[in-house]
């Protein structure tokens, strides 16, 4: 396996792990989506509320399929 693939796999795993932690946190969904939006804004990524909800749903579906 190429070193770049290993790095990308590690970063992808870290992202999915962080997303899972947020999604399974004992908080309301609205609060979780707000936290995701705030985190993305801090990183310079701007998404509309509907896009954040789509992102959260996509992550949840991916986690459920595994």
mmCIF file of N, CA, C and O in Angstrom:
data_model
loop_
_atom_site.group_PDB
_atom_site.id
_atom_site.type_symbol
_atom_site.label_atom_id
_atom_site.label_comp_id
_atom_site.label_asym_id
_atom_site.label_seq_id
_atom_site.Cartn_x
_atom_site.Cartn_y
_atom_site.Cartn_z
ATOM 1 N N UNK A 1 0.845 -1.173 0.000
ATOM 2 C CA UNK A 1 0.000 0.000 0.000
ATOM 3 C C UNK A 1 0.890 1.236 0.000
ATOM 4 O O UNK A 1 1.867 1.306 0.731
ATOM 5 N N UNK A 2 0.539 2.221 -0.781
ATOM 6 C CA UNK A 2 1.332 3.437 -0.869
ATOM 7 C C UNK A 2 1.168 4.265 0.407
ATOM 8 O O UNK A 2 0.099 4.256 1.022
ATOM 9 N N UNK A 3 2.205 4.991 0.791
ATOM 10 C CA UNK A 3 2.120 5.818 2.009
ATOM 11 C C UNK A 3 0.969 6.830 1.966
ATOM 12 O O UNK A 3 0.336 7.092 2.980
ATOM 13 N N UNK A 4 0.695 7.385 0.789
ATOM 14 C CA UNK A 4 -0.400 8.352 0.678
ATOM 15 C C UNK A 4 -1.738 7.691 1.008
ATOM 16 O O UNK A 4 -2.581 8.288 1.685
ATOM 17 N N UNK A 5 -1.928 6.453 0.566
ATOM 18 C CA UNK A 5 -3.169 5.739 0.861
ATOM 19 C C UNK A 5 -3.310 5.497 2.365
ATOM 20 O O UNK A 5 -4.421 5.589 2.913
ATOM 21 N N UNK A 6 -2.206 5.210 3.012
ATOM 22 C CA UNK A 6 -2.247 4.977 4.457
ATOM 23 C C UNK A 6 -2.639 6.258 5.181
ATOM 24 O O UNK A 6 -3.472 6.239 6.085
ATOM 25 N N UNK A 7 -2.057 7.380 4.770
ATOM 26 C CA UNK A 7 -2.373 8.667 5.392
ATOM 27 C C UNK A 7 -3.839 9.024 5.157
ATOM 28 O O UNK A 7 -4.542 9.441 6.083
ATOM 29 N N UNK A 8 -4.296 8.848 3.934
ATOM 30 C CA UNK A 8 -5.697 9.162 3.630
ATOM 31 C C UNK A 8 -6.654 8.247 4.398
ATOM 32 O O UNK A 8 -7.693 8.697 4.875
ATOM 33 N N UNK A 9 -6.296 6.993 4.545
ATOM 34 C CA UNK A 9 -7.135 6.064 5.300
ATOM 35 C C UNK A 9 -7.195 6.476 6.770
ATOM 36 O O UNK A 9 -8.260 6.443 7.396
ATOM 37 N N UNK A 10 -6.055 6.886 7.319
ATOM 38 C CA UNK A 10 -6.020 7.320 8.720
ATOM 39 C C UNK A 10 -6.849 8.586 8.919
ATOM 40 O O UNK A 10 -7.611 8.703 9.889
ATOM 41 N N UNK A 11 -6.721 9.546 8.005
ATOM 42 C CA UNK A 11 -7.504 10.778 8.107
ATOM 43 C C UNK A 11 -9.000 10.492 7.946
ATOM 44 O O UNK A 11 -9.823 11.064 8.667
ATOM 45 N N UNK A 12 -9.335 9.616 7.014
ATOM 46 C CA UNK A 12 -10.740 9.244 6.823
ATOM 47 C C UNK A 12 -11.302 8.561 8.059
ATOM 48 O O UNK A 12 -12.421 8.845 8.485
ATOM 49 N N UNK A 13 -10.518 7.683 8.665
ATOM 50 C CA UNK A 13 -10.953 7.007 9.883
ATOM 51 C C UNK A 13 -11.140 7.979 11.037
ATOM 52 O O UNK A 13 -12.092 7.867 11.812
ATOM 53 N N UNK A 14 -10.233 8.948 11.132
ATOM 54 C CA UNK A 14 -10.354 9.963 12.187
ATOM 55 C C UNK A 14 -11.617 10.803 11.981
ATOM 56 O O UNK A 14 -12.335 11.107 12.939
ATOM 57 N N UNK A 15 -11.903 11.160 10.732
ATOM 58 C CA UNK A 15 -13.097 11.953 10.437
ATOM 59 C C UNK A 15 -14.367 11.172 10.765
ATOM 60 O O UNK A 15 -15.276 11.693 11.416
ATOM 61 N N UNK A 16 -14.426 9.920 10.347
ATOM 62 C CA UNK A 16 -15.609 9.096 10.617
ATOM 63 C C UNK A 16 -15.768 8.883 12.122
ATOM 64 O O UNK A 16 -16.877 8.939 12.654
ATOM 65 N N UNK A 17 -14.654 8.675 12.821
ATOM 66 C CA UNK A 17 -14.715 8.509 14.274
ATOM 67 C C UNK A 17 -15.226 9.754 14.971
ATOM 68 O O UNK A 17 -16.055 9.684 15.884
ATOM 69 N N UNK A 18 -14.749 10.910 14.535
ATOM 70 C CA UNK A 18 -15.213 12.167 15.122
ATOM 71 C C UNK A 18 -16.697 12.390 14.817
ATOM 72 O O UNK A 18 -17.472 12.811 15.684
ATOM 73 N N UNK A 19 -17.086 12.094 13.589
ATOM 74 C CA UNK A 19 -18.493 12.252 13.205
ATOM 75 C C UNK A 19 -19.379 11.305 14.016
ATOM 76 O O UNK A 19 -20.456 11.688 14.472
ATOM 77 N N UNK A 20 -18.926 10.081 14.205
ATOM 78 C CA UNK A 20 -19.702 9.115 14.989
ATOM 79 C C UNK A 20 -19.843 9.601 16.425
ATOM 80 O O UNK A 20 -20.915 9.484 17.025
ATOM 81 N N UNK A 21 -18.780 10.138 16.971
ATOM 82 C CA UNK A 21 -18.843 10.681 18.332
ATOM 83 C C UNK A 21 -19.856 11.799 18.453
ATOM 84 O O UNK A 21 -20.604 11.875 19.432
ATOM 85 N N UNK A 22 -19.888 12.646 17.449
ATOM 86 C CA UNK A 22 -20.864 13.743 17.469
ATOM 87 C C UNK A 22 -22.291 13.217 17.312
ATOM 88 O O UNK A 22 -23.210 13.657 17.992
ATOM 89 N N UNK A 23 -22.461 12.276 16.390
ATOM 90 C CA UNK A 23 -23.808 11.797 16.100
ATOM 91 C C UNK A 23 -24.392 10.945 17.226
ATOM 92 O O UNK A 23 -25.604 10.912 17.406
ATOM 93 N N UNK A 24 -23.541 10.265 17.970
ATOM 94 C CA UNK A 24 -24.039 9.415 19.040
ATOM 95 C C UNK A 24 -23.933 10.068 20.411
ATOM 96 O O UNK A 24 -24.170 9.421 21.433
ATOM 97 N N UNK A 25 -23.580 11.333 20.423
ATOM 98 C CA UNK A 25 -23.492 12.062 21.689
ATOM 99 C C UNK A 25 -24.901 12.200 22.279
ATOM 100 O O UNK A 25 -25.888 12.281 21.545
ATOM 101 N N UNK A 26 -25.002 12.232 23.587
ATOM 102 C CA UNK A 26 -26.329 12.332 24.216
ATOM 103 C C UNK A 26 -26.863 13.758 24.167
ATOM 104 O O UNK A 26 -27.011 14.428 25.179
ATOM 105 N N UNK A 27 -27.122 14.239 22.979
ATOM 106 C CA UNK A 27 -27.629 15.592 22.794
ATOM 107 C C UNK A 27 -28.699 15.559 21.716
ATOM 108 O O UNK A 27 -28.769 14.611 20.920
ATOM 109 N N UNK A 28 -29.516 16.586 21.658
ATOM 110 C CA UNK A 28 -30.552 16.671 20.643
ATOM 111 C C UNK A 28 -29.929 16.779 19.259
ATOM 112 O O UNK A 28 -28.829 17.312 19.102
ATOM 113 N N UNK A 29 -30.629 16.310 18.266
ATOM 114 C CA UNK A 29 -30.141 16.382 16.895
ATOM 115 C C UNK A 29 -29.904 17.800 16.434
ATOM 116 O O UNK A 29 -28.926 18.083 15.740
ATOM 117 N N UNK A 30 -30.785 18.703 16.805
ATOM 118 C CA UNK A 30 -30.638 20.107 16.410
ATOM 119 C C UNK A 30 -29.342 20.683 16.984
ATOM 120 O O UNK A 30 -28.603 21.384 16.293
ATOM 121 N N UNK A 31 -29.053 20.368 18.243
ATOM 122 C CA UNK A 31 -27.816 20.856 18.854
ATOM 123 C C UNK A 31 -26.595 20.249 18.176
ATOM 124 O O UNK A 31 -25.591 20.934 17.967
ATOM 125 N N UNK A 32 -26.682 18.976 17.814
ATOM 126 C CA UNK A 32 -25.574 18.318 17.136
ATOM 127 C C UNK A 32 -25.331 18.944 15.775
ATOM 128 O O UNK A 32 -24.188 19.202 15.389
ATOM 129 N N UNK A 33 -26.388 19.192 15.025
ATOM 130 C CA UNK A 33 -26.234 19.825 13.718
ATOM 131 C C UNK A 33 -25.640 21.223 13.848
ATOM 132 O O UNK A 33 -24.813 21.639 13.031
ATOM 133 N N UNK A 34 -26.038 21.948 14.882
ATOM 134 C CA UNK A 34 -25.470 23.274 15.130
ATOM 135 C C UNK A 34 -23.978 23.163 15.420
ATOM 136 O O UNK A 34 -23.181 23.961 14.925
ATOM 137 N N UNK A 35 -23.598 22.174 16.210
ATOM 138 C CA UNK A 35 -22.184 21.968 16.519
ATOM 139 C C UNK A 35 -21.388 21.617 15.258
ATOM 140 O O UNK A 35 -20.267 22.095 15.077
ATOM 141 N N UNK A 36 -21.964 20.785 14.401
ATOM 142 C CA UNK A 36 -21.294 20.435 13.148
ATOM 143 C C UNK A 36 -21.120 21.689 12.296
ATOM 144 O O UNK A 36 -20.038 21.937 11.750
ATOM 145 N N UNK A 37 -22.172 22.492 12.177
ATOM 146 C CA UNK A 37 -22.096 23.718 11.380
ATOM 147 C C UNK A 37 -21.054 24.675 11.954
ATOM 148 O O UNK A 37 -20.274 25.278 11.206
ATOM 149 N N UNK A 38 -21.019 24.830 13.266
ATOM 150 C CA UNK A 38 -20.032 25.708 13.897
ATOM 151 C C UNK A 38 -18.616 25.214 13.638
ATOM 152 O O UNK A 38 -17.715 26.003 13.338
ATOM 153 N N UNK A 39 -18.400 23.907 13.758
ATOM 154 C CA UNK A 39 -17.080 23.324 13.510
ATOM 155 C C UNK A 39 -16.645 23.584 12.071
ATOM 156 O O UNK A 39 -15.511 23.979 11.819
ATOM 157 N N UNK A 40 -17.564 23.358 11.125
ATOM 158 C CA UNK A 40 -17.225 23.579 9.720
ATOM 159 C C UNK A 40 -16.940 25.051 9.441
ATOM 160 O O UNK A 40 -16.028 25.382 8.681
ATOM 161 N N UNK A 41 -17.710 25.956 10.060
ATOM 162 C CA UNK A 41 -17.461 27.391 9.895
ATOM 163 C C UNK A 41 -16.078 27.771 10.412
ATOM 164 O O UNK A 41 -15.386 28.586 9.799
ATOM 165 N N UNK A 42 -15.673 27.201 11.541
ATOM 166 C CA UNK A 42 -14.344 27.477 12.084
ATOM 167 C C UNK A 42 -13.250 27.040 11.108
ATOM 168 O O UNK A 42 -12.184 27.648 11.072
ATOM 169 N N UNK A 43 -13.520 26.001 10.346
ATOM 170 C CA UNK A 43 -12.545 25.497 9.376
ATOM 171 C C UNK A 43 -12.656 26.209 8.031
ATOM 172 O O UNK A 43 -11.943 25.876 7.094
ATOM 173 N N UNK A 44 -13.559 27.182 7.932
ATOM 174 C CA UNK A 44 -13.707 27.947 6.695
ATOM 175 C C UNK A 44 -14.661 27.341 5.694
ATOM 176 O O UNK A 44 -14.680 27.754 4.539
ATOM 177 N N UNK A 45 -15.456 26.360 6.114
ATOM 178 C CA UNK A 45 -16.419 25.712 5.221
ATOM 179 C C UNK A 45 -17.808 26.248 5.553
ATOM 180 O O UNK A 45 -18.268 26.161 6.679
ATOM 181 N N UNK A 46 -18.462 26.818 4.575
ATOM 182 C CA UNK A 46 -19.796 27.388 4.776
ATOM 183 C C UNK A 46 -20.840 26.485 4.110
ATOM 184 O O UNK A 46 -20.771 26.224 2.916
ATOM 185 N N UNK A 47 -21.784 26.012 4.890
ATOM 186 C CA UNK A 47 -22.873 25.194 4.365
ATOM 187 C C UNK A 47 -24.199 25.753 4.857
ATOM 188 O O UNK A 47 -24.292 26.251 5.975
ATOM 189 N N UNK A 48 -25.215 25.626 4.022
ATOM 190 C CA UNK A 48 -26.557 25.994 4.449
ATOM 191 C C UNK A 48 -27.066 24.942 5.421
ATOM 192 O O UNK A 48 -26.566 23.821 5.465
ATOM 193 N N UNK A 49 -28.069 25.298 6.201
ATOM 194 C CA UNK A 49 -28.604 24.380 7.204
ATOM 195 C C UNK A 49 -29.044 23.061 6.571
ATOM 196 O O UNK A 49 -28.790 21.988 7.117
ATOM 197 N N UNK A 50 -29.666 23.130 5.418
ATOM 198 C CA UNK A 50 -30.127 21.900 4.759
ATOM 199 C C UNK A 50 -28.948 21.016 4.358
ATOM 200 O O UNK A 50 -29.037 19.791 4.421
ATOM 201 N N UNK A 51 -27.834 21.625 3.960
ATOM 202 C CA UNK A 51 -26.656 20.856 3.584
ATOM 203 C C UNK A 51 -26.034 20.179 4.800
ATOM 204 O O UNK A 51 -25.540 19.059 4.716
ATOM 205 N N UNK A 52 -26.046 20.852 5.957
ATOM 206 C CA UNK A 52 -25.522 20.252 7.181
ATOM 207 C C UNK A 52 -26.388 19.050 7.563
ATOM 208 O O UNK A 52 -25.876 18.008 7.959
ATOM 209 N N UNK A 53 -27.700 19.197 7.434
ATOM 210 C CA UNK A 53 -28.599 18.084 7.739
ATOM 211 C C UNK A 53 -28.351 16.922 6.783
ATOM 212 O O UNK A 53 -28.353 15.765 7.207
ATOM 213 N N UNK A 54 -28.126 17.219 5.499
ATOM 214 C CA UNK A 54 -27.820 16.163 4.533
ATOM 215 C C UNK A 54 -26.514 15.469 4.902
ATOM 216 O O UNK A 54 -26.410 14.240 4.818
ATOM 217 N N UNK A 55 -25.508 16.250 5.306
ATOM 218 C CA UNK A 55 -24.226 15.684 5.712
ATOM 219 C C UNK A 55 -24.391 14.777 6.923
ATOM 220 O O UNK A 55 -23.880 13.664 6.948
ATOM 221 N N UNK A 56 -25.136 15.233 7.925
ATOM 222 C CA UNK A 56 -25.363 14.427 9.126
ATOM 223 C C UNK A 56 -26.128 13.146 8.773
ATOM 224 O O UNK A 56 -25.796 12.064 9.288
ATOM 225 N N UNK A 57 -27.123 13.252 7.912
ATOM 226 C CA UNK A 57 -27.874 12.064 7.498
ATOM 227 C C UNK A 57 -26.999 11.082 6.734
ATOM 228 O O UNK A 57 -27.083 9.864 6.942
ATOM 229 N N UNK A 58 -26.138 11.588 5.863
ATOM 230 C CA UNK A 58 -25.252 10.724 5.085
ATOM 231 C C UNK A 58 -24.280 9.993 5.998
ATOM 232 O O UNK A 58 -24.027 8.794 5.830
ATOM 233 N N UNK A 59 -23.739 10.693 6.988
ATOM 234 C CA UNK A 59 -22.821 10.057 7.928
ATOM 235 C C UNK A 59 -23.546 9.001 8.737
ATOM 236 O O UNK A 59 -23.041 7.894 8.926
ATOM 237 N N UNK A 60 -24.762 9.316 9.194
ATOM 238 C CA UNK A 60 -25.541 8.356 9.972
ATOM 239 C C UNK A 60 -25.862 7.113 9.151
ATOM 240 O O UNK A 60 -25.753 5.988 9.640
ATOM 241 N N UNK A 61 -26.242 7.296 7.885
ATOM 242 C CA UNK A 61 -26.537 6.153 7.010
ATOM 243 C C UNK A 61 -25.292 5.297 6.810
ATOM 244 O O UNK A 61 -25.374 4.063 6.817
ATOM 245 N N UNK A 62 -24.154 5.951 6.617
ATOM 246 C CA UNK A 62 -22.906 5.216 6.413
ATOM 247 C C UNK A 62 -22.569 4.400 7.647
ATOM 248 O O UNK A 62 -22.139 3.256 7.538
ATOM 249 N N UNK A 63 -22.774 4.963 8.822
ATOM 250 C CA UNK A 63 -22.475 4.255 10.055
ATOM 251 C C UNK A 63 -23.438 3.094 10.282
ATOM 252 O O UNK A 63 -23.047 2.056 10.799
ATOM 253 N N UNK A 64 -24.692 3.279 9.901
ATOM 254 C CA UNK A 64 -25.680 2.214 10.082
ATOM 255 C C UNK A 64 -25.408 1.045 9.151
ATOM 256 O O UNK A 64 -25.701 -0.105 9.492
ATOM 257 N N UNK A 65 -24.844 1.314 7.972
ATOM 258 C CA UNK A 65 -24.603 0.251 6.995
ATOM 259 C C UNK A 65 -23.398 -0.612 7.367
ATOM 260 O O UNK A 65 -23.184 -1.657 6.784
ATOM 261 N N UNK A 66 -22.604 -0.164 8.329
ATOM 262 C CA UNK A 66 -21.393 -0.928 8.712
ATOM 263 C C UNK A 66 -21.622 -1.807 9.871
ATOM 264 O O UNK A 66 -22.422 -1.916 10.597
#
